Short mmCIF file of C-alpha atoms in Angstrom, two decimals:
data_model
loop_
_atom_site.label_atom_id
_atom_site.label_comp_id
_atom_site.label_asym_id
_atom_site.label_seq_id
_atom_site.Cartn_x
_atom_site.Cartn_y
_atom_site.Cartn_z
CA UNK A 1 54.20 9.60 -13.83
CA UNK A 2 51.41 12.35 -13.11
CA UNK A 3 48.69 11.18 -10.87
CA UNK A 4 44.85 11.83 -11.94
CA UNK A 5 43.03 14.11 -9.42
CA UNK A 6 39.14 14.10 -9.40
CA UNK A 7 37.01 17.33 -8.85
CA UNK A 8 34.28 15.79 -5.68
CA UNK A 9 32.06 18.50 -6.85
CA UNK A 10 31.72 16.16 -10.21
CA UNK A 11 31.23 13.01 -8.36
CA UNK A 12 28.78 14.68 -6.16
CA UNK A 13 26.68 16.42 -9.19
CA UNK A 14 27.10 12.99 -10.90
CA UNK A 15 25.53 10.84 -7.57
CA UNK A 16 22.29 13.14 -7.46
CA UNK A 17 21.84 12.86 -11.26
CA UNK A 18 22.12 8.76 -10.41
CA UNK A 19 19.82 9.27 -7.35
CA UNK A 20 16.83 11.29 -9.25
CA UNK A 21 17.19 8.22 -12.11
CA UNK A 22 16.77 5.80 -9.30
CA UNK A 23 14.09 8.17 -7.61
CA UNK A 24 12.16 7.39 -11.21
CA UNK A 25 12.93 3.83 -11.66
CA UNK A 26 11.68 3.00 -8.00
CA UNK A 27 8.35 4.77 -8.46
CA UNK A 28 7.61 2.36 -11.78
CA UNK A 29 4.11 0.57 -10.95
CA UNK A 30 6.33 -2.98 -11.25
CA UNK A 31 9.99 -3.27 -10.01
CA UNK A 32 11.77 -6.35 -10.43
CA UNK A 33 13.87 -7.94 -7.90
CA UNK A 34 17.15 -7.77 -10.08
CA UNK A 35 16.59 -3.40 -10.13
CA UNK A 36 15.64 -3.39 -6.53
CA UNK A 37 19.26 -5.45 -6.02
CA UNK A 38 20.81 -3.42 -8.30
CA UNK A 39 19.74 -0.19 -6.20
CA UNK A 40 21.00 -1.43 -3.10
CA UNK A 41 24.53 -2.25 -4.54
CA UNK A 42 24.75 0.87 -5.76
CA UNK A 43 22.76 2.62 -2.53
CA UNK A 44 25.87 1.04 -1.03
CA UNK A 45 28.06 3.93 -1.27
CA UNK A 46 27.87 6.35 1.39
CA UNK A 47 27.98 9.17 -1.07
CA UNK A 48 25.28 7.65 -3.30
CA UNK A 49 22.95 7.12 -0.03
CA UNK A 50 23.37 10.86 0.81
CA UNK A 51 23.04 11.58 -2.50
CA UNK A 52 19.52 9.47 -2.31
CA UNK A 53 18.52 11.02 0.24
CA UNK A 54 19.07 14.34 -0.09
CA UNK A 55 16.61 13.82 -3.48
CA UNK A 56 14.00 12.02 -1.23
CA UNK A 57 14.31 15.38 0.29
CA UNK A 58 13.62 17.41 -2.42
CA UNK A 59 10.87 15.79 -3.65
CA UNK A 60 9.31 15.86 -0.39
CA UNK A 61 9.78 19.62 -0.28
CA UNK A 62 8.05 20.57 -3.16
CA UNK A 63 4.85 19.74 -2.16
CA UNK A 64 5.15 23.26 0.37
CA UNK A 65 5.73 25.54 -2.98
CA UNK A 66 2.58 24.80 -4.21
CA UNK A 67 1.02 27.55 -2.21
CA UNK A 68 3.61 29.47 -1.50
CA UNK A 69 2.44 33.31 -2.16
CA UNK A 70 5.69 34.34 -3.77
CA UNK A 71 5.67 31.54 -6.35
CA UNK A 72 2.21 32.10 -7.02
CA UNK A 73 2.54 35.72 -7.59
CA UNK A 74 5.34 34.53 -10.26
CA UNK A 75 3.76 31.90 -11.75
CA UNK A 76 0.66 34.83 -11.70
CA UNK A 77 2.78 37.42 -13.67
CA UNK A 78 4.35 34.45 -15.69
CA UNK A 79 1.06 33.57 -17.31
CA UNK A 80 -0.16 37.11 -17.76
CA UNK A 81 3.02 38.22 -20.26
CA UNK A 82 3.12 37.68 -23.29
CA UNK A 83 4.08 34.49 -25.03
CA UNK A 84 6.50 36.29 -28.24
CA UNK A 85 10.03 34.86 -28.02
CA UNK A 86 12.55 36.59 -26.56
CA UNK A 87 16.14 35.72 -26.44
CA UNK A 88 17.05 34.81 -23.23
CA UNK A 89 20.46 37.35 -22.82
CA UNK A 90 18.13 40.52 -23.76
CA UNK A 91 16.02 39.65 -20.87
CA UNK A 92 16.32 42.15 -17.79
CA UNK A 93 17.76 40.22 -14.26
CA UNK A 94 14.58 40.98 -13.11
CA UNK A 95 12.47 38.96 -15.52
CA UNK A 96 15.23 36.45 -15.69
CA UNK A 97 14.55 36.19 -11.92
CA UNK A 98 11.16 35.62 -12.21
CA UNK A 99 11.60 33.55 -15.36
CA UNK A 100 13.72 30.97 -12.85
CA UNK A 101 11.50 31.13 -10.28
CA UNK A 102 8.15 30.71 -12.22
CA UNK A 103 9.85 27.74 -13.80
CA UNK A 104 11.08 26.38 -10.30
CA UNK A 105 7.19 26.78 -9.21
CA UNK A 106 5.81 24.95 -12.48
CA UNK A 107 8.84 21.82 -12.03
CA UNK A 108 8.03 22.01 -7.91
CA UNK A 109 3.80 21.61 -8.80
CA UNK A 110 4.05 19.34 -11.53
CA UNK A 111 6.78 17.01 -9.56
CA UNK A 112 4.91 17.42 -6.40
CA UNK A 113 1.67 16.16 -8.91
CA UNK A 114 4.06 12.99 -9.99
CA UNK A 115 5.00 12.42 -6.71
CA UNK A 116 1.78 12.17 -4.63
CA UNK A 117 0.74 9.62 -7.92
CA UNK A 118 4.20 7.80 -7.46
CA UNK A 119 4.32 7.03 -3.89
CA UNK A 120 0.21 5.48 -4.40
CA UNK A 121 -0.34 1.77 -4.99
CA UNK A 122 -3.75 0.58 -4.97
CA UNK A 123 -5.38 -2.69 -6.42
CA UNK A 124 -8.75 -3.18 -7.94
CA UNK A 125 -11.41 -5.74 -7.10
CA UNK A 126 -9.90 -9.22 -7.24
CA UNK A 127 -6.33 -8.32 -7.81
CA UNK A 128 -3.23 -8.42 -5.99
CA UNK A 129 -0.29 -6.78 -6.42
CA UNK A 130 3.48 -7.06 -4.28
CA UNK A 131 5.12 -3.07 -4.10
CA UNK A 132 8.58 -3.24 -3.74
CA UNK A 133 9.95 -0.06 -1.54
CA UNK A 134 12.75 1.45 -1.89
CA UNK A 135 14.44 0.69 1.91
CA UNK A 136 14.03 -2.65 0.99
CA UNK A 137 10.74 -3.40 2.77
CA UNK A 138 7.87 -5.20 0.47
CA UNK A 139 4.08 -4.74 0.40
CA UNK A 140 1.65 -7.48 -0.66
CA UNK A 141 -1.82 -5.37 -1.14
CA UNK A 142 -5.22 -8.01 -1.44
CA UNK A 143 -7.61 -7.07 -3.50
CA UNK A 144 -9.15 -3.54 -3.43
CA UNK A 145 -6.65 -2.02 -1.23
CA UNK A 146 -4.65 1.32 -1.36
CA UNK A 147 -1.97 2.76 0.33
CA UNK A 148 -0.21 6.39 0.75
CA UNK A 149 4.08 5.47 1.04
CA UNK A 150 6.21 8.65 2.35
CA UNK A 151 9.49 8.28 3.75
CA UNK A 152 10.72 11.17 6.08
CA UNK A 153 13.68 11.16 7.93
CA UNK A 154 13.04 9.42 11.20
CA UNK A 155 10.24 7.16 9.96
CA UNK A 156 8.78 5.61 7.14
CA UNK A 157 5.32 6.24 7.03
CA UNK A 158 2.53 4.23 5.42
CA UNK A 159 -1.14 5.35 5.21
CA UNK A 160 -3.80 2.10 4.68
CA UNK A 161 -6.74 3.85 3.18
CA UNK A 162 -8.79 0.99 2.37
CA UNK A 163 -8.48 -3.04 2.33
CA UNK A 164 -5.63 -5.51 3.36
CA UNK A 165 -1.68 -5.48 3.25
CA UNK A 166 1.02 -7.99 4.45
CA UNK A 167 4.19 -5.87 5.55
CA UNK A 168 7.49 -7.27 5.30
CA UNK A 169 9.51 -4.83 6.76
CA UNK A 170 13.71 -4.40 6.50
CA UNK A 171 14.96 -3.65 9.44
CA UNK A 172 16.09 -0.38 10.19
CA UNK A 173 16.40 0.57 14.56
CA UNK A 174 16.79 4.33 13.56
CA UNK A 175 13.71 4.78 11.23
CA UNK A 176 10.49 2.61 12.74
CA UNK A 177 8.22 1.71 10.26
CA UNK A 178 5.22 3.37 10.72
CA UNK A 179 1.21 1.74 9.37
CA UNK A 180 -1.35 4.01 9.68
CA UNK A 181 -4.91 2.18 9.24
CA UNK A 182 -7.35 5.09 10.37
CA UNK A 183 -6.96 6.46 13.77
CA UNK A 184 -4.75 2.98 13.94
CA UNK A 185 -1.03 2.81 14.44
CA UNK A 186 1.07 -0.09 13.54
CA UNK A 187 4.98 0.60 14.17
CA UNK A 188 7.36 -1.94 13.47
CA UNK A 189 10.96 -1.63 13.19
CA UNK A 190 12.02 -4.99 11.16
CA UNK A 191 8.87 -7.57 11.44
CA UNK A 192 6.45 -8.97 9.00
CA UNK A 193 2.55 -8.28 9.63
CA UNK A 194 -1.22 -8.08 8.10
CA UNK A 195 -3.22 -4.97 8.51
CA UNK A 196 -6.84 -4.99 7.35
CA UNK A 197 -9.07 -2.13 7.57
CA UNK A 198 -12.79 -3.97 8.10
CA UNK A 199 -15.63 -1.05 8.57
CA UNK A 200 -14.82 1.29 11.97
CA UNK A 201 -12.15 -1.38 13.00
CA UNK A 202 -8.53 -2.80 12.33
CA UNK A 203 -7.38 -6.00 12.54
CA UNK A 204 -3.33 -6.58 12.81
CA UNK A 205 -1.95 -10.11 12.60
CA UNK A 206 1.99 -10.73 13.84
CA UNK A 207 3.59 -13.30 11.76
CA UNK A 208 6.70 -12.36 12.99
CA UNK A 209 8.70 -10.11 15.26
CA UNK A 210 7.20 -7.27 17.07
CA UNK A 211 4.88 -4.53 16.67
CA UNK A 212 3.64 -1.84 18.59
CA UNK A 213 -0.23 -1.31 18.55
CA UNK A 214 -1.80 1.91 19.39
CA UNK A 215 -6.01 3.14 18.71
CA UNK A 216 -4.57 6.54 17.90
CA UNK A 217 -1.77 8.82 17.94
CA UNK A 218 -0.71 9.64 21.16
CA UNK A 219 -2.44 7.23 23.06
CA UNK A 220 -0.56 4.06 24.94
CA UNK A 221 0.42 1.54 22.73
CA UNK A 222 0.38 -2.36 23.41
CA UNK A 223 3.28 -4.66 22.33
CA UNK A 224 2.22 -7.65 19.58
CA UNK A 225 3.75 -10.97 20.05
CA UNK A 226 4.13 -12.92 17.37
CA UNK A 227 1.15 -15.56 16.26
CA UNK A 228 -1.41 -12.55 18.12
CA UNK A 229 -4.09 -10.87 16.39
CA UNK A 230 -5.43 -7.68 17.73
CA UNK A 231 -8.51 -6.15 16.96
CA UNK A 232 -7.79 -2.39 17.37
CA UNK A 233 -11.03 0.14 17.54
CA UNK A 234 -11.46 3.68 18.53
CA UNK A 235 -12.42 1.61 22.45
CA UNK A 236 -8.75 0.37 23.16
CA UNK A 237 -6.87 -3.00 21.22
CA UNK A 238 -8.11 -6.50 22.35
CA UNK A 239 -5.81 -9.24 21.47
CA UNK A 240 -6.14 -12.95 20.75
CA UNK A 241 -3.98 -16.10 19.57
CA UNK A 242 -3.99 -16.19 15.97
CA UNK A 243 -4.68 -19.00 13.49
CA UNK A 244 -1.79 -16.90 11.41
CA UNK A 245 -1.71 -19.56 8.55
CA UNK A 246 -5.48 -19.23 8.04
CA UNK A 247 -5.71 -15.46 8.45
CA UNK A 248 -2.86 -14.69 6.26
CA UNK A 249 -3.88 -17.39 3.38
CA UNK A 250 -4.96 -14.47 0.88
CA UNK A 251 -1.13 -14.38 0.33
CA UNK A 252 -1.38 -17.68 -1.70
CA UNK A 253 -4.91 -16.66 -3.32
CA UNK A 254 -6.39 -18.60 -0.70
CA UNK A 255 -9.62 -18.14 1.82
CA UNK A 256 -9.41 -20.36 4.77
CA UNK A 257 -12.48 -21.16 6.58
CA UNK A 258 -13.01 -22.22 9.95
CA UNK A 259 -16.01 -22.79 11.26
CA UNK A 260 -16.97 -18.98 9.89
CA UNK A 261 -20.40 -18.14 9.76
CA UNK A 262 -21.74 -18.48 6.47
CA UNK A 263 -22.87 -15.17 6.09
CA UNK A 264 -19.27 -14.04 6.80
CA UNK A 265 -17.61 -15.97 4.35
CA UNK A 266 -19.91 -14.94 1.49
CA UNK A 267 -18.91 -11.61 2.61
CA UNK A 268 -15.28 -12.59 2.37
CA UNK A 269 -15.52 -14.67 -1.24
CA UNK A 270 -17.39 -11.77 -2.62
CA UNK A 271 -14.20 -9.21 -1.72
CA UNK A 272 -12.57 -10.34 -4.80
CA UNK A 273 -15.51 -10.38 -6.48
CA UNK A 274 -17.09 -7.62 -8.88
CA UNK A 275 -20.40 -10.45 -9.47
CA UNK A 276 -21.37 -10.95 -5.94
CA UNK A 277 -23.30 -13.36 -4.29
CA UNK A 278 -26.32 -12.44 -2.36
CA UNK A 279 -27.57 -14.45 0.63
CA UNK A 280 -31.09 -15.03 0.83
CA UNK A 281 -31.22 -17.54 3.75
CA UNK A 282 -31.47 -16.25 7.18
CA UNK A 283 -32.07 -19.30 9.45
CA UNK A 284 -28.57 -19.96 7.69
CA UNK A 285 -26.48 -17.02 8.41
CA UNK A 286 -24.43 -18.63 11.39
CA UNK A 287 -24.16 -22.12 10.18
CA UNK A 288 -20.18 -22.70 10.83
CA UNK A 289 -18.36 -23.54 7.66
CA UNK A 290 -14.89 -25.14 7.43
CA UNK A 291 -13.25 -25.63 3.71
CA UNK A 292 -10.36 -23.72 1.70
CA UNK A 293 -11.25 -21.94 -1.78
CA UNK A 294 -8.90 -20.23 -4.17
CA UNK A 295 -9.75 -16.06 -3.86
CA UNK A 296 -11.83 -15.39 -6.79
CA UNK A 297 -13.65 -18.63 -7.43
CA UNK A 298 -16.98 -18.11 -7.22
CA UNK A 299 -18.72 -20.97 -9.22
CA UNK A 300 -16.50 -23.30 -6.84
CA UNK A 301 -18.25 -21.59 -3.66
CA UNK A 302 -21.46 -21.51 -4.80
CA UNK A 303 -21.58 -24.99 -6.18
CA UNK A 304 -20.19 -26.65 -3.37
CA UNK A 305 -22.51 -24.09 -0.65
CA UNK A 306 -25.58 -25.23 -3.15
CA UNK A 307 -24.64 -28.69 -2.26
CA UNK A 308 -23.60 -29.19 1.15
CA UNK A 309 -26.42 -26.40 2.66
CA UNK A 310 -29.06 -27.59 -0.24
CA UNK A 311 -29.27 -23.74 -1.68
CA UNK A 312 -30.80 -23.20 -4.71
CA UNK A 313 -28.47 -20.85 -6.74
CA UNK A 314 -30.20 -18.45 -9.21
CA UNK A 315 -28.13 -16.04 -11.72
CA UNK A 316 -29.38 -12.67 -11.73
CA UNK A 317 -29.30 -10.30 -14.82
CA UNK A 318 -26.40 -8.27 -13.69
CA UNK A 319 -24.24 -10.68 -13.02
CA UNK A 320 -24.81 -11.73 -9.76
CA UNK A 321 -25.99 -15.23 -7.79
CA UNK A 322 -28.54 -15.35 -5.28
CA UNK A 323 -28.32 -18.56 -3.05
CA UNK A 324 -31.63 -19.06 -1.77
CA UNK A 325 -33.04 -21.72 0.58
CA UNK A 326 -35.23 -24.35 -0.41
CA UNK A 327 -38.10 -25.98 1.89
CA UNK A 328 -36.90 -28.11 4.56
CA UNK A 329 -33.52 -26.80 4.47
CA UNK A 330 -30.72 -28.51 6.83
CA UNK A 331 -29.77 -25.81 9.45
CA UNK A 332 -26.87 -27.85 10.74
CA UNK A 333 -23.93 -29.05 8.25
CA UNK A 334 -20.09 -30.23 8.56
CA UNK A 335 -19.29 -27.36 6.58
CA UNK A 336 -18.25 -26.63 3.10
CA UNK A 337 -14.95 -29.08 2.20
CA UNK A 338 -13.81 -26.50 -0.23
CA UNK A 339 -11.24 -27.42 -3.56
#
């Protein structure tokens, strides 16, 4: 009975082809959960992992033939010949040559193109959106937040240009996870955390595990516990307990307030809000409010701030509410009980 042999150059040709399908499938705007299980089954083979990475790679690498002064001599040359059809086995070595390589520097700038837009997740005013990675980590962006994702191979590396994320990170002791938030840096090795960009500071919340905290690259970092919140500005990182379950209630499409000034939580209700509300009562600004309202619900806020401050609420022709205070306003209340 013969026995079948197998050519490993076939398998190995056949794994990156699987790889650069999974490469695409990963960088859809939604992934379910049954295609991110489905990856790691078959990311379970030591020859499909290398074969994973070793695309990662490429696709990485591209980005450095963009200006590359030999491909953009060829691509030069390329566009300056004619465009009559030629067969392809007339064609001098040179010009096949340059053929291959102009057509390696068009595929390297227009994948490079699709890759900066692939590895970008960003969410508009009032929306939220959960980004599935590919190492298995999960990112739950609030509402007008965007982030950069690039995985190199010591570290994965994720830039927090604007807004709020909640990091669940898998855990992974030879590539830390790296969160850059501005001159920030969040690394994390398998945790879960919050990381909220708010004007010239950064806020990190530990739900769980433990993160290292540094102002900047290169300078000392601080270790997180978890339940601590640490305010992190270009001055050093001051830490504090953390009401985690409160801070972190965005995940549910909630905003928990305790006794928050009011001007700050209009601020906060109108994140996830293109209508905003304006504020017109100063003696009011500081007057602690306690309550829980669902992110987006504006006409709950206002009615029940109208009420319990005695605010006069007044639509304004582009949308917006101004709540104003009336004569003898209260300047002292229990707070705002919230739906």
């Amino acid at each position: 009975m013969g026995r079948t042999m197998t050519n490993p150059k076939v398998r190995v040709e056949a794994a990156e082809t699987e790889a650069a399908a999974w490469h695409a499938r990963l960088g859809a705007r939604n992934v379910s959960t049954d295609t991110i299980e489905e990856f790691f089954a078959w990311r379970a083979s030591p020859a499909n992992a290398e074969a994973y990475r070793r695309v990662e790679k490429v696709w990485a690498d591209t980005g450095a033939l963009a200006d590359d002064p030999a491909i953009t001599a060829a691509l030069d040359a390329a566009m300056s010949r004619r465009t009559g059809r030629v067969r392809p086995a007339r064609l001098p070595r040179t010009l096949l040559g340059l053929a291959a390589v102009a057509g390696a520097a068009a595929l390297a700038i227009g994948s490079w193109t699709w890759l900066q837009n692939r590895t970008v997740f960003a969410t508009d005013v009032g929306e939220q959106r959960l980004v599935q990675l590919a190492d298995g980590s999960s990112v739950r962006l609030d509402t007008a937040s965007r982030i950069r994702v690039r995985f190199e191979g010591d570290r994965r590396l994720v830039d927090l240009e604007r807004g709020q994320a909640l990091f669940t990170v898998a855990h992974d002791v030879s590539r830390p996870f790296v969160v850059r938030a501005g001159e920030a840096q969040v690394t994390a090795v398998g945790t879960v955390f919050d990381v909220r960009r708010n004007g010239t500071g950064v806020s990190v919340i530990l739900v769980s595990g433990a993160v290292d905290v540094a102002p900047g690259e290169g300078r000392a970092a601080q270790r997180m516990a978890a339940g601590q919140h640490a305010q992190v500005t270009p001055a050093g990182v001051a830490t504090r307990i953390a009401d985690v379950p409160a801070e972190t209630g965005w995940t549910d499409g909630r905003i928990v307030f305790r006794d928050t000034p009011l001007r700050d939580a209009v601020a906060e209700v109108n994140r996830y809000l293109t209508a905003k509300i304006e504020l017109d009562a100063a003696a009011l600004d500081a007057v602690p409010v306690n309550g829980v309202f669902r992110t987006g619900d504006r006409d709950a806020f206002v009615s029940t701030a109208s009420q319990v401050f005695d605010l006069e609420a007044s639509p304004g022709p582009d949308g917006t509410v101004r709540l104003s205070a009336r004569k003898n306003n209260r300047e002292t209340s229990p707070g705002l009980p919230g739906v």
